[in-house]
Amino acid sequence: MSRLVFICGHAGTGKTTLARKLIGPLMQATGSPFCLLDKDTLYGRYSAAAMHMLTGDANDRDSPLFLDHLREPEYRGLVDTARDNLELGVSALVVAPLSREVRERRLFDRAWLGIGEDVSVRVVWVQVSEETAHQRIMARANPNDAYKLAHWDEYRQRRFVPSGDMCNDLLMFDNTAPGAADHDVLLARILGEPQAASATVHPLPV
């Protein structure tokens, strides 16, 4: 069985770091190859060139222009690339914010994903507090975050914690300071195995 695993969440939550920790154990546990598809790696240079041409700001990833015209093609291409790998028998670990898709539950819509019932789908929502995310974004000093930091009050309105029906089948993971046991529990949940009795994935306080 091929596996499609999404690692989603807002900026500064540590999605890519978490995905890199998981991909080796996932391949070892399943005995199957995985590809790592990070949106920023796949489309970062292209989007930088496009935004530089359109606005003169190659690092803009959060303005209305980007969100209205480039966001959807990036995400659609990311999912299409994952599907191409799945059709070749290569499982995919996809890293991207995907907040809108989580909110609208598109990642559980097999028709939207273009996959059949033979693919196992898991969606992980990675979260930390707003303060922690803000600190991490400032510390990493990525030029692509400049718009977020300059318009933080605007950006923070897009941040949300999944709740209600949105959480059905969503694997919530607090990435504030996880230990090895927390990663093991998450791995078991992705694989569909029972959680270890001695470890839990602690939710953030609301």
CSV table of C-alpha atoms in Angstrom, one decimal:
chain,number,residue,atom,x,y,z
A,1,MET,CA,0.0,0.0,0.0
A,2,SER,CA,1.3,3.5,-0.9
A,3,ARG,CA,1.1,6.2,1.7
A,4,LEU,CA,0.4,9.9,1.4
A,5,VAL,CA,1.3,11.8,4.5
A,6,PHE,CA,0.8,15.6,4.8
A,7,ILE,CA,2.8,17.6,7.4
A,8,CYS,CA,0.8,20.8,7.7
A,9,GLY,CA,0.7,23.9,10.0
A,10,HIS,CA,1.4,27.6,10.2
A,11,ALA,CA,4.8,29.1,9.7
A,12,GLY,CA,7.4,28.6,12.4
A,13,THR,CA,5.9,25.3,13.7
A,14,GLY,CA,8.8,23.2,12.5
A,15,LYS,CA,7.1,21.2,9.8
A,16,THR,CA,10.2,20.5,7.7
A,17,THR,CA,12.3,19.5,10.7
A,18,LEU,CA,9.6,17.1,11.8
A,19,ALA,CA,9.3,15.6,8.3
A,20,ARG,CA,13.0,15.0,8.1
A,21,LYS,CA,12.9,13.2,11.5
A,22,LEU,CA,10.0,11.0,10.3
A,23,ILE,CA,10.9,10.0,6.8
A,24,GLY,CA,13.7,7.5,7.8
A,25,PRO,CA,11.6,5.7,10.4
A,26,LEU,CA,8.6,5.7,8.0
A,27,MET,CA,10.7,3.9,5.3
A,28,GLN,CA,12.1,1.5,7.8
A,29,ALA,CA,8.7,0.7,9.3
A,30,THR,CA,7.0,0.2,6.0
A,31,GLY,CA,9.8,-1.2,4.0
A,32,SER,CA,8.8,1.2,1.2
A,33,PRO,CA,10.5,4.2,-0.5
A,34,PHE,CA,9.2,7.7,0.4
A,35,CYS,CA,9.8,10.9,-1.4
A,36,LEU,CA,10.0,14.2,0.6
A,37,LEU,CA,8.1,17.0,-1.2
A,38,ASP,CA,8.6,20.4,0.5
A,39,LYS,CA,6.6,23.2,-1.2
A,40,ASP,CA,9.4,25.7,-0.6
A,41,THR,CA,12.0,23.5,-2.2
A,42,LEU,CA,9.8,22.7,-5.2
A,43,TYR,CA,8.4,26.1,-5.9
A,44,GLY,CA,10.6,28.6,-3.9
A,45,ARG,CA,12.8,29.7,-6.8
A,46,TYR,CA,10.0,29.8,-9.3
A,47,SER,CA,7.8,31.9,-7.1
A,48,ALA,CA,10.7,34.2,-6.2
A,49,ALA,CA,11.3,34.9,-9.9
A,50,ALA,CA,7.6,35.4,-10.6
A,51,MET,CA,7.1,37.8,-7.6
A,52,HIS,CA,10.2,39.7,-8.5
A,53,MET,CA,8.9,40.2,-12.0
A,54,LEU,CA,5.5,41.2,-10.8
A,55,THR,CA,6.3,43.4,-7.7
A,56,GLY,CA,10.0,43.7,-7.4
A,57,ASP,CA,9.9,41.7,-4.2
A,58,ALA,CA,11.2,38.2,-4.7
A,59,ASN,CA,10.6,37.3,-1.1
A,60,ASP,CA,6.9,38.0,-1.0
A,61,ARG,CA,4.9,34.9,-0.1
A,62,ASP,CA,2.0,36.5,1.9
A,63,SER,CA,0.7,39.5,0.1
A,64,PRO,CA,-2.8,39.4,-1.5
A,65,LEU,CA,-1.2,39.2,-4.9
A,66,PHE,CA,0.7,36.0,-4.1
A,67,LEU,CA,-2.2,34.4,-2.2
A,68,ASP,CA,-4.7,35.2,-4.9
A,69,HIS,CA,-2.7,34.2,-7.9
A,70,LEU,CA,0.3,31.9,-7.1
A,71,ARG,CA,-0.8,30.0,-4.0
A,72,GLU,CA,-3.3,27.7,-5.6
A,73,PRO,CA,-1.0,26.6,-8.6
A,74,GLU,CA,1.8,25.9,-6.1
A,75,TYR,CA,-0.4,23.7,-4.0
A,76,ARG,CA,-2.1,22.0,-6.9
A,77,GLY,CA,1.3,21.2,-8.4
A,78,LEU,CA,2.5,19.8,-5.1
A,79,VAL,CA,-0.4,17.4,-4.9
A,80,ASP,CA,0.0,16.4,-8.5
A,81,THR,CA,3.7,15.6,-7.9
A,82,ALA,CA,2.8,13.5,-4.9
A,83,ARG,CA,0.2,11.6,-7.0
A,84,ASP,CA,2.7,10.9,-9.8
A,85,ASN,CA,5.0,9.3,-7.2
A,86,LEU,CA,2.2,7.3,-5.7
A,87,GLU,CA,1.3,5.9,-9.1
A,88,LEU,CA,4.9,4.7,-9.4
A,89,GLY,CA,4.6,3.0,-6.0
A,90,VAL,CA,6.6,5.6,-4.1
A,91,SER,CA,4.9,7.0,-1.0
A,92,ALA,CA,5.0,10.7,-0.4
A,93,LEU,CA,5.6,12.9,2.6
A,94,VAL,CA,4.3,16.4,1.7
A,95,VAL,CA,5.3,19.5,3.7
A,96,ALA,CA,3.4,22.7,3.3
A,97,PRO,CA,1.2,25.0,5.4
A,98,LEU,CA,-2.0,23.8,3.6
A,99,SER,CA,-4.1,25.6,6.2
A,100,ARG,CA,-7.0,26.4,3.8
A,101,GLU,CA,-7.0,22.8,2.7
A,102,VAL,CA,-7.1,21.5,6.2
A,103,ARG,CA,-9.9,23.9,7.1
A,104,GLU,CA,-11.9,22.8,4.1
A,105,ARG,CA,-10.9,19.1,4.6
A,106,ARG,CA,-9.7,18.8,1.0
A,107,LEU,CA,-6.8,16.6,2.1
A,108,PHE,CA,-9.3,13.9,3.0
A,109,ASP,CA,-11.1,14.2,-0.4
A,110,ARG,CA,-9.8,11.5,-2.6
A,111,ALA,CA,-11.4,12.9,-5.6
A,112,TRP,CA,-9.7,16.3,-5.0
A,113,LEU,CA,-6.4,14.5,-4.4
A,114,GLY,CA,-6.9,12.3,-7.4
A,115,ILE,CA,-6.1,9.0,-5.6
A,116,GLY,CA,-7.9,5.8,-5.1
A,117,GLU,CA,-8.7,3.7,-2.0
A,118,ASP,CA,-5.4,1.9,-2.3
A,119,VAL,CA,-3.6,4.9,-0.9
A,120,SER,CA,-3.4,5.4,2.9
A,121,VAL,CA,-3.8,9.1,3.7
A,122,ARG,CA,-2.7,10.7,7.0
A,123,VAL,CA,-2.8,14.4,7.8
A,124,VAL,CA,-0.6,15.8,10.6
A,125,TRP,CA,-1.3,19.3,11.9
A,126,VAL,CA,1.9,20.7,13.6
A,127,GLN,CA,1.3,23.4,16.1
A,128,VAL,CA,3.1,25.7,18.6
A,129,SER,CA,1.9,28.8,20.3
A,130,GLU,CA,1.8,32.1,18.4
A,131,GLU,CA,4.6,33.5,20.6
A,132,THR,CA,6.8,30.5,19.9
A,133,ALA,CA,6.2,30.6,16.1
A,134,HIS,CA,6.9,34.3,16.1
A,135,GLN,CA,10.2,33.8,17.9
A,136,ARG,CA,11.2,30.9,15.6
A,137,ILE,CA,10.4,33.0,12.5
A,138,MET,CA,12.5,35.9,13.7
A,139,ALA,CA,15.4,33.5,14.6
A,140,ARG,CA,15.5,31.7,11.3
A,141,ALA,CA,15.9,35.1,9.4
A,142,ASN,CA,14.4,33.7,6.2
A,143,PRO,CA,13.8,36.6,3.7
A,144,ASN,CA,10.5,35.0,2.7
A,145,ASP,CA,9.2,35.8,6.2
A,146,ALA,CA,9.7,39.5,5.8
A,147,TYR,CA,6.1,40.2,4.8
A,148,LYS,CA,4.7,38.2,7.7
A,149,LEU,CA,6.9,40.0,10.2
A,150,ALA,CA,6.1,43.4,8.8
A,151,HIS,CA,2.4,42.7,8.8
A,152,TRP,CA,2.1,40.3,11.8
A,153,ASP,CA,-1.3,41.6,13.0
A,154,GLU,CA,-2.6,40.9,9.5
A,155,TYR,CA,-0.9,37.5,9.2
A,156,ARG,CA,-1.9,36.3,12.6
A,157,GLN,CA,-5.6,36.5,11.6
A,158,ARG,CA,-4.9,33.6,9.3
A,159,ARG,CA,-3.6,31.5,12.1
A,160,PHE,CA,-6.1,29.1,13.7
A,161,VAL,CA,-6.2,25.9,15.8
A,162,PRO,CA,-8.3,23.2,14.1
A,163,SER,CA,-11.4,22.4,16.1
A,164,GLY,CA,-14.8,20.7,15.7
A,165,ASP,CA,-15.4,18.6,12.6
A,166,MET,CA,-12.1,20.0,11.2
A,167,CYS,CA,-10.3,17.7,13.5
A,168,ASN,CA,-11.8,14.4,12.3
A,169,ASP,CA,-8.9,12.1,11.5
A,170,LEU,CA,-6.5,15.0,11.9
A,171,LEU,CA,-3.3,14.0,13.8
A,172,MET,CA,-2.5,17.0,16.0
A,173,PHE,CA,1.1,17.3,17.1
A,174,ASP,CA,2.5,19.8,19.6
A,175,ASN,CA,6.0,20.6,18.3
A,176,THR,CA,7.0,23.0,21.1
A,177,ALA,CA,9.6,20.7,22.7
A,178,PRO,CA,8.8,17.1,21.6
A,179,GLY,CA,10.9,14.2,22.8
A,180,ALA,CA,11.7,10.8,21.2
A,181,ALA,CA,8.6,9.2,22.8
A,182,ASP,CA,6.4,11.9,21.2
A,183,HIS,CA,7.9,11.2,17.8
A,184,ASP,CA,7.3,7.5,18.3
A,185,VAL,CA,3.7,8.0,19.2
A,186,LEU,CA,3.2,10.2,16.1
A,187,LEU,CA,4.9,7.6,13.9
A,188,ALA,CA,2.6,4.9,15.3
A,189,ARG,CA,-0.5,7.1,14.6
A,190,ILE,CA,0.6,7.7,11.0
A,191,LEU,CA,1.1,4.0,10.5
A,192,GLY,CA,-2.3,3.3,12.0
A,193,GLU,CA,-0.9,1.4,15.0
A,194,PRO,CA,-2.2,1.7,18.6
A,195,GLN,CA,-0.6,4.5,20.6
A,196,ALA,CA,2.0,3.5,23.2
A,197,ALA,CA,0.4,3.6,26.7
A,198,SER,CA,3.4,5.5,28.2
A,199,ALA,CA,3.5,8.4,25.7
A,200,THR,CA,1.0,10.9,24.4
A,201,VAL,CA,1.0,13.8,22.0
A,202,HIS,CA,0.1,16.7,24.2
A,203,PRO,CA,-2.3,19.3,22.8
A,204,LEU,CA,-1.6,23.0,23.2
A,205,PRO,CA,-3.7,24.8,25.7
A,206,VAL,CA,-6.6,26.8,24.1
